[in-house]
PDB file of C-alpha atoms and ligand atoms in Angstrom:
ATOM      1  CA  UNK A   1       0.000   0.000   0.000  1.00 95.00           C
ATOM      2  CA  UNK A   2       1.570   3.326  -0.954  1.00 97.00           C
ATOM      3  CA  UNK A   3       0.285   6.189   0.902  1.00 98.00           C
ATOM      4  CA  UNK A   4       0.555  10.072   0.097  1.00 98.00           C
ATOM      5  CA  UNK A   5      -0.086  12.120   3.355  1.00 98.00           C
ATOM      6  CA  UNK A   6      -0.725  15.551   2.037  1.00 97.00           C
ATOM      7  CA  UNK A   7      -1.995  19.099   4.016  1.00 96.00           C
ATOM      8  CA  UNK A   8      -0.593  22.083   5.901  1.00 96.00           C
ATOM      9  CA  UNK A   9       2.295  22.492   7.866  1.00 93.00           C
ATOM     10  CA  UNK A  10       0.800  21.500  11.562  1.00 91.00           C
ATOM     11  CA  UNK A  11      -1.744  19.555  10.300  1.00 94.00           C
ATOM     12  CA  UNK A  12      -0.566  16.429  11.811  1.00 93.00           C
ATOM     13  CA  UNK A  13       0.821  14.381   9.245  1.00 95.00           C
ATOM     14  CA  UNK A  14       3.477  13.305  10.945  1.00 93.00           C
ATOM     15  CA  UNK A  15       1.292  11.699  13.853  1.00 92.00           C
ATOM     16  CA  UNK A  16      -0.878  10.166  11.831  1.00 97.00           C
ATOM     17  CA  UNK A  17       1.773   8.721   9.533  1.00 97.00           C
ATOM     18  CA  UNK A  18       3.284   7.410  12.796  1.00 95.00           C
ATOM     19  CA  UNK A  19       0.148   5.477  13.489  1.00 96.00           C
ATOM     20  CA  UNK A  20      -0.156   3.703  10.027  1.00 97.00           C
ATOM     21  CA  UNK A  21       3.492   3.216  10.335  1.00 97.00           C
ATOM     22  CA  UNK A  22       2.334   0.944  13.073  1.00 97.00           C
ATOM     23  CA  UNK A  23      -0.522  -0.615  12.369  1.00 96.00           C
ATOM     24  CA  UNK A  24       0.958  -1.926   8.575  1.00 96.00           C
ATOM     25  CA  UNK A  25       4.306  -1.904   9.100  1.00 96.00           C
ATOM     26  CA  UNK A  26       5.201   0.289   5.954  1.00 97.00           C
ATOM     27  CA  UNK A  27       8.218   2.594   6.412  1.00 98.00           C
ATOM     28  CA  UNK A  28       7.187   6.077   6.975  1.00 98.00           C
ATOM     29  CA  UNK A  29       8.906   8.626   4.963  1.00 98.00           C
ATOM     30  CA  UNK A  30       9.156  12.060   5.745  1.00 97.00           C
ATOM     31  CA  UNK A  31      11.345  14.609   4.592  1.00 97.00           C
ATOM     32  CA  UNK A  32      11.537  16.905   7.030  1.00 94.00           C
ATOM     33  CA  UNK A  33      13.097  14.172   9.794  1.00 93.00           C
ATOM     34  CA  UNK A  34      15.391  13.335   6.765  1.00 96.00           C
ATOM     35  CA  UNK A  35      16.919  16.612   6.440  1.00 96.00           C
ATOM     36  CA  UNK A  36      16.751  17.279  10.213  1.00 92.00           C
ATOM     37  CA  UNK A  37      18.955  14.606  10.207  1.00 93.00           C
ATOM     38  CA  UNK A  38      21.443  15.445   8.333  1.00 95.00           C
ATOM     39  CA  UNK A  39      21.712  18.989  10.129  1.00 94.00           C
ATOM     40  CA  UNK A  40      22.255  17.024  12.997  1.00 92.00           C
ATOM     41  CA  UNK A  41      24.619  15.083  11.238  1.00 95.00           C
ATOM     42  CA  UNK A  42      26.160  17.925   9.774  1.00 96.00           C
ATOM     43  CA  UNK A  43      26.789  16.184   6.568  1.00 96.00           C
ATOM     44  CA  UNK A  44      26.558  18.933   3.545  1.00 95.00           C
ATOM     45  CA  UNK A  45      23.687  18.563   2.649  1.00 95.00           C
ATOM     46  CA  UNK A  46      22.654  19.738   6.223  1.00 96.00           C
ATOM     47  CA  UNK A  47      24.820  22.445   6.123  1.00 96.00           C
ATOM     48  CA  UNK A  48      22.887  23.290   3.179  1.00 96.00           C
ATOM     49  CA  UNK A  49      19.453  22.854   4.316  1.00 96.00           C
ATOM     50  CA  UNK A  50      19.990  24.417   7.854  1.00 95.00           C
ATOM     51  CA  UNK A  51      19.250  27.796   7.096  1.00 95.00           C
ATOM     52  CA  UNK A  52      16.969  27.724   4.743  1.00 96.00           C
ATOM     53  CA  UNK A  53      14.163  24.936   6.893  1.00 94.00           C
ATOM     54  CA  UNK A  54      15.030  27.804   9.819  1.00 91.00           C
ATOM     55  CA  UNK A  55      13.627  30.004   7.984  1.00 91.00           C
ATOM     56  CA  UNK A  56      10.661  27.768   6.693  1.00 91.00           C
ATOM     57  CA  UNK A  57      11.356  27.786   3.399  1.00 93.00           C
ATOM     58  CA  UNK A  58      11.836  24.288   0.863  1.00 96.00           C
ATOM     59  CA  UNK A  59      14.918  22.957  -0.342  1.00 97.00           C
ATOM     60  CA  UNK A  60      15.483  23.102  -3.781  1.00 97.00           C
ATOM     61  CA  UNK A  61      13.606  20.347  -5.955  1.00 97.00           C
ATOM     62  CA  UNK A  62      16.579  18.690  -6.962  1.00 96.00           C
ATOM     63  CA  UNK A  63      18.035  18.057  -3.596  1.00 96.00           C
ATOM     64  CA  UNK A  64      14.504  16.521  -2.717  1.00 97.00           C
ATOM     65  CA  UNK A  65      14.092  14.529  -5.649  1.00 97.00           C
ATOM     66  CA  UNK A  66      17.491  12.665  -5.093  1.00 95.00           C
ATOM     67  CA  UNK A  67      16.982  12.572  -1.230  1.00 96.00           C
ATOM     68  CA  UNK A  68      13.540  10.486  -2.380  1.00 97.00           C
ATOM     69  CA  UNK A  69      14.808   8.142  -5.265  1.00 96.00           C
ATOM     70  CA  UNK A  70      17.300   6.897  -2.813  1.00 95.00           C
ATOM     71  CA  UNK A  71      15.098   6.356   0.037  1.00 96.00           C
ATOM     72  CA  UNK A  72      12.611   4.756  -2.200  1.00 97.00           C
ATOM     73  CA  UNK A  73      15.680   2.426  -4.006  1.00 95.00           C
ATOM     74  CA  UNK A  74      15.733   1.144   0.053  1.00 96.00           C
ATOM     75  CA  UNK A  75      14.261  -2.552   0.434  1.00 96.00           C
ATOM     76  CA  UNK A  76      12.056  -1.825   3.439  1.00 96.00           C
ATOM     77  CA  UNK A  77       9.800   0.333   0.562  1.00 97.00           C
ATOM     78  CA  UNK A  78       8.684  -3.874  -1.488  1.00 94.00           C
ATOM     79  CA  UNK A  79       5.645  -3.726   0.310  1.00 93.00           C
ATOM     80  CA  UNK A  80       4.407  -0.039   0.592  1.00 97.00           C
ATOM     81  CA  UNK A  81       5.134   3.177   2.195  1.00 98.00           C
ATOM     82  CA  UNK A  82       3.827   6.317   3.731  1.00 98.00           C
ATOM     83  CA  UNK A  83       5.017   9.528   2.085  1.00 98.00           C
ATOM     84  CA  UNK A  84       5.376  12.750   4.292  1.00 98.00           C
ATOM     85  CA  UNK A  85       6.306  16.462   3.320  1.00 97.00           C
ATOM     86  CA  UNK A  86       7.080  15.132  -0.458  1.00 98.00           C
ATOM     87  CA  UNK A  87       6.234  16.129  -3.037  1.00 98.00           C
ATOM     88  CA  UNK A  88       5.785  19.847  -1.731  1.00 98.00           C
ATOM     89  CA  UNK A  89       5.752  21.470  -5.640  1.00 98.00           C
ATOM     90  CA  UNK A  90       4.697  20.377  -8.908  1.00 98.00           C
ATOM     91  CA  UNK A  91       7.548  19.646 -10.174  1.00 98.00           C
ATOM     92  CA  UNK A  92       8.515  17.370  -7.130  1.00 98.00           C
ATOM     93  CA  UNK A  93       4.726  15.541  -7.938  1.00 98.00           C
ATOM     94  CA  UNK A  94       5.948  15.140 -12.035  1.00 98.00           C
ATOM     95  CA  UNK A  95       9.159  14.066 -10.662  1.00 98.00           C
ATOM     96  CA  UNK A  96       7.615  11.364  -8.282  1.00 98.00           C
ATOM     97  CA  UNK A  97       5.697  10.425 -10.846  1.00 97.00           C
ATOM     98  CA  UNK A  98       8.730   9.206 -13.163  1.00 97.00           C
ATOM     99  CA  UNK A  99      10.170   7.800 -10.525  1.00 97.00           C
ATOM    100  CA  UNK A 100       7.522   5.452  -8.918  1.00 97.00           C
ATOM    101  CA  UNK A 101       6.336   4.965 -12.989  1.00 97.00           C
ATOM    102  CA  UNK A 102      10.532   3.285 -13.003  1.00 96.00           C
ATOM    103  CA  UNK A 103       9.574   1.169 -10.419  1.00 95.00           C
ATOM    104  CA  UNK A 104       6.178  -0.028 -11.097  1.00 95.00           C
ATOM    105  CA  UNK A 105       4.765   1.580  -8.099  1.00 96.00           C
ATOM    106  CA  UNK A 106       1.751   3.959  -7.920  1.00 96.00           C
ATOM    107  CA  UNK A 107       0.463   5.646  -5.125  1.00 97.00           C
ATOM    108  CA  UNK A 108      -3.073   3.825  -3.982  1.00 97.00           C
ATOM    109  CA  UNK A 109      -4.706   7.013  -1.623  1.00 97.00           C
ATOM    110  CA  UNK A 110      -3.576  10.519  -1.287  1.00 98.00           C
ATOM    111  CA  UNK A 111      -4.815  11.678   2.087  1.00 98.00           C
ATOM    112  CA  UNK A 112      -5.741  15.716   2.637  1.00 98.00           C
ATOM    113  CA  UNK A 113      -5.656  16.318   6.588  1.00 98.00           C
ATOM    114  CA  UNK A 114      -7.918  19.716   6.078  1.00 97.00           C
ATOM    115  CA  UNK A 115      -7.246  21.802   8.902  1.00 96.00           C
ATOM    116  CA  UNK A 116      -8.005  25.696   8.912  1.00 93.00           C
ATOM    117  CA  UNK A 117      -5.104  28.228   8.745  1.00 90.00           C
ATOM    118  CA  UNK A 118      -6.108  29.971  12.210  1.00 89.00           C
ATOM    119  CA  UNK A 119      -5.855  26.104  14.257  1.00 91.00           C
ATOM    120  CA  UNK A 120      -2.555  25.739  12.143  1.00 92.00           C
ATOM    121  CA  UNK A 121      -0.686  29.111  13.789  1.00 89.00           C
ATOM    122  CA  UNK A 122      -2.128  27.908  17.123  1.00 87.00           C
ATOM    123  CA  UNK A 123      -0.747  24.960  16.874  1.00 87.00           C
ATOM    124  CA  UNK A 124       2.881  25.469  15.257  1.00 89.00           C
ATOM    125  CA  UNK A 125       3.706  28.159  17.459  1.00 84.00           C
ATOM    126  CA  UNK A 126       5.074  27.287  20.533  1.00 80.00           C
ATOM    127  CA  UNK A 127       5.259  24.090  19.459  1.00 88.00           C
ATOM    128  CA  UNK A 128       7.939  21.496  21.721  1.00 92.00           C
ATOM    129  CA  UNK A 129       9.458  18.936  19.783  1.00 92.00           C
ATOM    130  CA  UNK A 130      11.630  15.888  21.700  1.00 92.00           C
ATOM    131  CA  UNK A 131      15.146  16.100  20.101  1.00 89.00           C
ATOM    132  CA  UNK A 132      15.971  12.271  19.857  1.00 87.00           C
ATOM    133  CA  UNK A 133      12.993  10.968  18.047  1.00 83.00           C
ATOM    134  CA  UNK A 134      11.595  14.547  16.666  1.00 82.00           C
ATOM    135  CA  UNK A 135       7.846  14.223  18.181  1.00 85.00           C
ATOM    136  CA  UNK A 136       6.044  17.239  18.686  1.00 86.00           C
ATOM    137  CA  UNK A 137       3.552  18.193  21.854  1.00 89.00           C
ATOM    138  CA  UNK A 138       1.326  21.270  22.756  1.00 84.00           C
ATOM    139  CA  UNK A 139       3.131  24.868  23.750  1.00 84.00           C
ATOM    140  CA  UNK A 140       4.201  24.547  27.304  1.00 87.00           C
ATOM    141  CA  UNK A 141       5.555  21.045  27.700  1.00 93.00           C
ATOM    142  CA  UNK A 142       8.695  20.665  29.242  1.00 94.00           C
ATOM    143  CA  UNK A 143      10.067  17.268  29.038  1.00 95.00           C
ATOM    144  CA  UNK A 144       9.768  14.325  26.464  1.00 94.00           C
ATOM    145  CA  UNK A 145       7.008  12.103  28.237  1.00 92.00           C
ATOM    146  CA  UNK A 146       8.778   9.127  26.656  1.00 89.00           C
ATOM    147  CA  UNK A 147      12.215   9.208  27.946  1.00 90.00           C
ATOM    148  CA  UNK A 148      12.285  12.564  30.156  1.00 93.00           C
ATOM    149  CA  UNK A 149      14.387  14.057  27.765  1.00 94.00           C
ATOM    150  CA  UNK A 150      14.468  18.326  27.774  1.00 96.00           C
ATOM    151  CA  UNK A 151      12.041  19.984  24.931  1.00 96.00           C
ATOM    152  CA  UNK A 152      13.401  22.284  22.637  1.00 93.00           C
ATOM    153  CA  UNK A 153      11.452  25.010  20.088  1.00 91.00           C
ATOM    154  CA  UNK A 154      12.483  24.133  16.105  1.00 87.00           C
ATOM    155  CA  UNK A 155      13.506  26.835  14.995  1.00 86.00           C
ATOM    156  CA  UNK A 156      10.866  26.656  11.562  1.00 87.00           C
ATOM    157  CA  UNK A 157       7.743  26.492  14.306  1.00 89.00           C
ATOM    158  CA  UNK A 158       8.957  30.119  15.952  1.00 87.00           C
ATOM    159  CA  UNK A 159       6.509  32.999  14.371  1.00 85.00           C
ATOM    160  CA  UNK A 160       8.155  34.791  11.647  1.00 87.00           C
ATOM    161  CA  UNK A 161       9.344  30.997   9.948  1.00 89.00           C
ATOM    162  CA  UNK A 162       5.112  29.706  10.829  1.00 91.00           C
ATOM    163  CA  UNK A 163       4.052  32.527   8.858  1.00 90.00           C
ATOM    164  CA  UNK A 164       6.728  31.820   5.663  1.00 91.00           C
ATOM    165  CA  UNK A 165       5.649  28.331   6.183  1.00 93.00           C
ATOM    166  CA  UNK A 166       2.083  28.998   6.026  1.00 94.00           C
ATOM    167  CA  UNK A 167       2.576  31.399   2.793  1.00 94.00           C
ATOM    168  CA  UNK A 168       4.900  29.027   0.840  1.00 96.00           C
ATOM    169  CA  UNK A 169       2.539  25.954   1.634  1.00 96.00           C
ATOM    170  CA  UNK A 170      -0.417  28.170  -0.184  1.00 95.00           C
ATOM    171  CA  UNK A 171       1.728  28.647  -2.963  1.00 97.00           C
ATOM    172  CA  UNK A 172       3.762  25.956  -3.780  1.00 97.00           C
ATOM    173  CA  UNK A 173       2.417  23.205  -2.096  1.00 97.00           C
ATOM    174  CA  UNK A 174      -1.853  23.701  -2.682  1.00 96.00           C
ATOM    175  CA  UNK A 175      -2.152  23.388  -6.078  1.00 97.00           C
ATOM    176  CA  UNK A 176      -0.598  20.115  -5.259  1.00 97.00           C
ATOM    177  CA  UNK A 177      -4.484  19.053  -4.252  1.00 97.00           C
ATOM    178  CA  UNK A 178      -5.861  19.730  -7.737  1.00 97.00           C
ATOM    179  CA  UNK A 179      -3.276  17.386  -9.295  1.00 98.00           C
ATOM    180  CA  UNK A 180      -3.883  14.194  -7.320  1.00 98.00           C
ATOM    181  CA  UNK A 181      -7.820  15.291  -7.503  1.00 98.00           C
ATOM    182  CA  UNK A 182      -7.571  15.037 -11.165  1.00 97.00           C
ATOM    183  CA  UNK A 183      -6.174  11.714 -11.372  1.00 96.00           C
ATOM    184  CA  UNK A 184      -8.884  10.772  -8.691  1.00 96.00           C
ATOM    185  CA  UNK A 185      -6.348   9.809  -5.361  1.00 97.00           C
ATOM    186  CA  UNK A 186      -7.985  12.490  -2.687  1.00 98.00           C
ATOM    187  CA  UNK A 187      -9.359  11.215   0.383  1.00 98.00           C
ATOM    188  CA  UNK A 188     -10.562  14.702   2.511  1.00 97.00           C
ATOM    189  CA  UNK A 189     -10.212  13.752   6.013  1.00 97.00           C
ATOM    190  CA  UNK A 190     -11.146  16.606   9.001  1.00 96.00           C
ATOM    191  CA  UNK A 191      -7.989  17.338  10.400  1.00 96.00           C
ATOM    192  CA  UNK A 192      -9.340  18.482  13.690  1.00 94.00           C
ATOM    193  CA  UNK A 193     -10.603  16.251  16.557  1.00 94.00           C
ATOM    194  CA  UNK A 194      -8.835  13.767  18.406  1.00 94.00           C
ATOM    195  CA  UNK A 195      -5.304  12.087  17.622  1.00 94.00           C
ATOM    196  CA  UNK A 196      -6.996   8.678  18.097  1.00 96.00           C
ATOM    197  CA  UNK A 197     -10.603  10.257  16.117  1.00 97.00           C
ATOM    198  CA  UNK A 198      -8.703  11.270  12.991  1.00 97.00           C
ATOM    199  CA  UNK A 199      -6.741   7.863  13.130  1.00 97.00           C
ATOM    200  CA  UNK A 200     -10.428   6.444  12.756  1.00 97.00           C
ATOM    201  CA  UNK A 201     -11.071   8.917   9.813  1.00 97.00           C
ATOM    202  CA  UNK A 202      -8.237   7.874   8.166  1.00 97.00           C
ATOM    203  CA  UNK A 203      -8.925   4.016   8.468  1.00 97.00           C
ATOM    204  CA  UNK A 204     -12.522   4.923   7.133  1.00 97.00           C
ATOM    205  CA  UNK A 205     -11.664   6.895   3.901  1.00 97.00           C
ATOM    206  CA  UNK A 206      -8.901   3.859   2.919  1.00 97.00           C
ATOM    207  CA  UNK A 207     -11.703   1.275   3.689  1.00 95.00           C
ATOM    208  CA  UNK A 208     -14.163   3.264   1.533  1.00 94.00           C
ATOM    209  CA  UNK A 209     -11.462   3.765  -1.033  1.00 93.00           C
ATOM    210  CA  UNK A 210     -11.399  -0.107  -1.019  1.00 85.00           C
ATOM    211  CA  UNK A 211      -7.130   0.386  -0.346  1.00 84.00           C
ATOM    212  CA  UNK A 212      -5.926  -2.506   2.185  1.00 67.00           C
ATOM    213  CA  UNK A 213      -2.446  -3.792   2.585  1.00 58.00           C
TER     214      UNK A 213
HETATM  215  P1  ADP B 301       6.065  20.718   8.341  1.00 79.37           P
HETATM  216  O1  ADP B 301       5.265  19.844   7.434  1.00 79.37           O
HETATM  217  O2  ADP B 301       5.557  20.731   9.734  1.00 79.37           O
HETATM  218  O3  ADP B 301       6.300  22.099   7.786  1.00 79.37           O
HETATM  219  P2  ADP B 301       8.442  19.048   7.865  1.00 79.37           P
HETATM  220  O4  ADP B 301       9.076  18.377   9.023  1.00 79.37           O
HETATM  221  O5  ADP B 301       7.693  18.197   6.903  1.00 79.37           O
HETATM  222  O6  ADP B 301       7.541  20.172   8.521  1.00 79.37           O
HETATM  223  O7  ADP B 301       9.542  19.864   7.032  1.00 79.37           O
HETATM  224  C1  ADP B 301      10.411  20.782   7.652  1.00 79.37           C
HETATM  225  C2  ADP B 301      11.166  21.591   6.617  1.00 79.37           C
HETATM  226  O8  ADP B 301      11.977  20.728   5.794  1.00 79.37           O
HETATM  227  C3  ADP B 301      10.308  22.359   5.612  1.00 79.37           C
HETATM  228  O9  ADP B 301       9.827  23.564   6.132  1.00 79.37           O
HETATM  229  C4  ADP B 301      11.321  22.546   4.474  1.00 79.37           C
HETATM  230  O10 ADP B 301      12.254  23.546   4.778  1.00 79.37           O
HETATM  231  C5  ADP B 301      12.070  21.225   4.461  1.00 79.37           C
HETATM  232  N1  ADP B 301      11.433  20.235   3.549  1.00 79.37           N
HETATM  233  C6  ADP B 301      10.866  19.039   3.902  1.00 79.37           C
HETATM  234  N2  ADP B 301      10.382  18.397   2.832  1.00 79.37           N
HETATM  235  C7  ADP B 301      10.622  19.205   1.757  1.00 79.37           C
HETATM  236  C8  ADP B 301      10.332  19.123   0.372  1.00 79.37           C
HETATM  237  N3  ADP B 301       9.673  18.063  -0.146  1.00 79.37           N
HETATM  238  N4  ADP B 301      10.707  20.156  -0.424  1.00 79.37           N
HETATM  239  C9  ADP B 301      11.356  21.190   0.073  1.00 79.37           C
HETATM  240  N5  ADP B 301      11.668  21.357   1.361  1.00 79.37           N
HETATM  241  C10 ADP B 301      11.302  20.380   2.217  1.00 79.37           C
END
């Protein structure tokens, strides 16, 4: 089963990728905890992408295209995956498109999280993510829940980079929607409700889609 989780910044793709991560045992994908990766790393390619993900901005197609063609190359991908944060442009999509066309592959859902722009500044600002396995919780935590572990701010989810995140996304990333709705992928699922709620949601729209594993 390949899955496409599409929508906002904040709109809890991640999360919800985590969860059907889980329950199939696909790989999850996403390009964000790539790159933060390799800042961390400080390979050059993260010494590339640093500044420009701090200021919420998207690395240049090419860079993403390559960064995706090998992860998708990997062998964990046979049996499905779950993409996150790619493709972000229209040229990324075209370019995903050759590639998965290469190897036989086609995505099966695309699924919108729709959550309004207002509930997506509440909830990326202030923002604490854990900095060993990147998971985010509400403004105000201190420490990781799972391991204890101090929270820090990303630097993309403080307000002047939420804002260029926010813009960008309309530009670049929306008309994203109207390409997988013409070739008939899009699943709209409320982004707003419960973790466990839109999990449900999620597991609904594939069912009615007829996609299973
Ligand atoms: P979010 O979806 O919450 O904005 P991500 O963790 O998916 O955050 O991505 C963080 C940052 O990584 C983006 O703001 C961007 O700078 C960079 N990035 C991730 N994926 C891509 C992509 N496909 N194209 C360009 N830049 C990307």
């Amino acid at each position: 089963m390949n899955l496409l989780l599409y929508g906002p910044p904040g709109s809890g793709k991640g999360t919800q990728a985590e969860m059907l991560h889980k329950r199939f045992d696909i790989p999850h994908i996403a390009t964000g905890d790539i790159l933060r990766n390799e800042v961390a790393a400080g390979t050059p390619l993260g010494l590339k992408a640093k500044p420009i993900m701090a200021a919420g901005g998207y690395v240049p197609d090419d860079v993403m295209i390559g960064i995706i063609r090998n992860r998708l190359a990997q062998p964990d991908c046979v049996n499905g995956f779950i993409m996150d944060g790619f493709p972000r442009t229209i040229p990324q999509a075209q370019a995903l498109d050759e590639l998965l066309t290469e190897l036989s592959k086609a995505f099966d859902r695309v699924l919108y999280l729709k959550v309004e722009t207002s509930e997506l500044v509440k909830r990326l600002a202030g923002r604490m993510t854990c900095p060993v396995d990147q998971k985010t919780y509400p403004p105000g935590t201190r420490t990781c829940p799972a391991d204890g572990t101090k929270l820090v701010q990303r630097d993309d989810d403080k307000p002047d980079a939420v804002k260029h995140r926010i813009e960008i996304y309309l530009e670049k990333t929306l008309p994203l929607l109207d390409y997988y709705r013409a070739r008939h992928l899009v699943s709209e699922i409320e982004g707003v409700g419960t973790i466990d709620e839109i999990h449900g949601s999620v597991l609904s729209a594939l069912e009615k889609a007829r996609v299973t594993n």
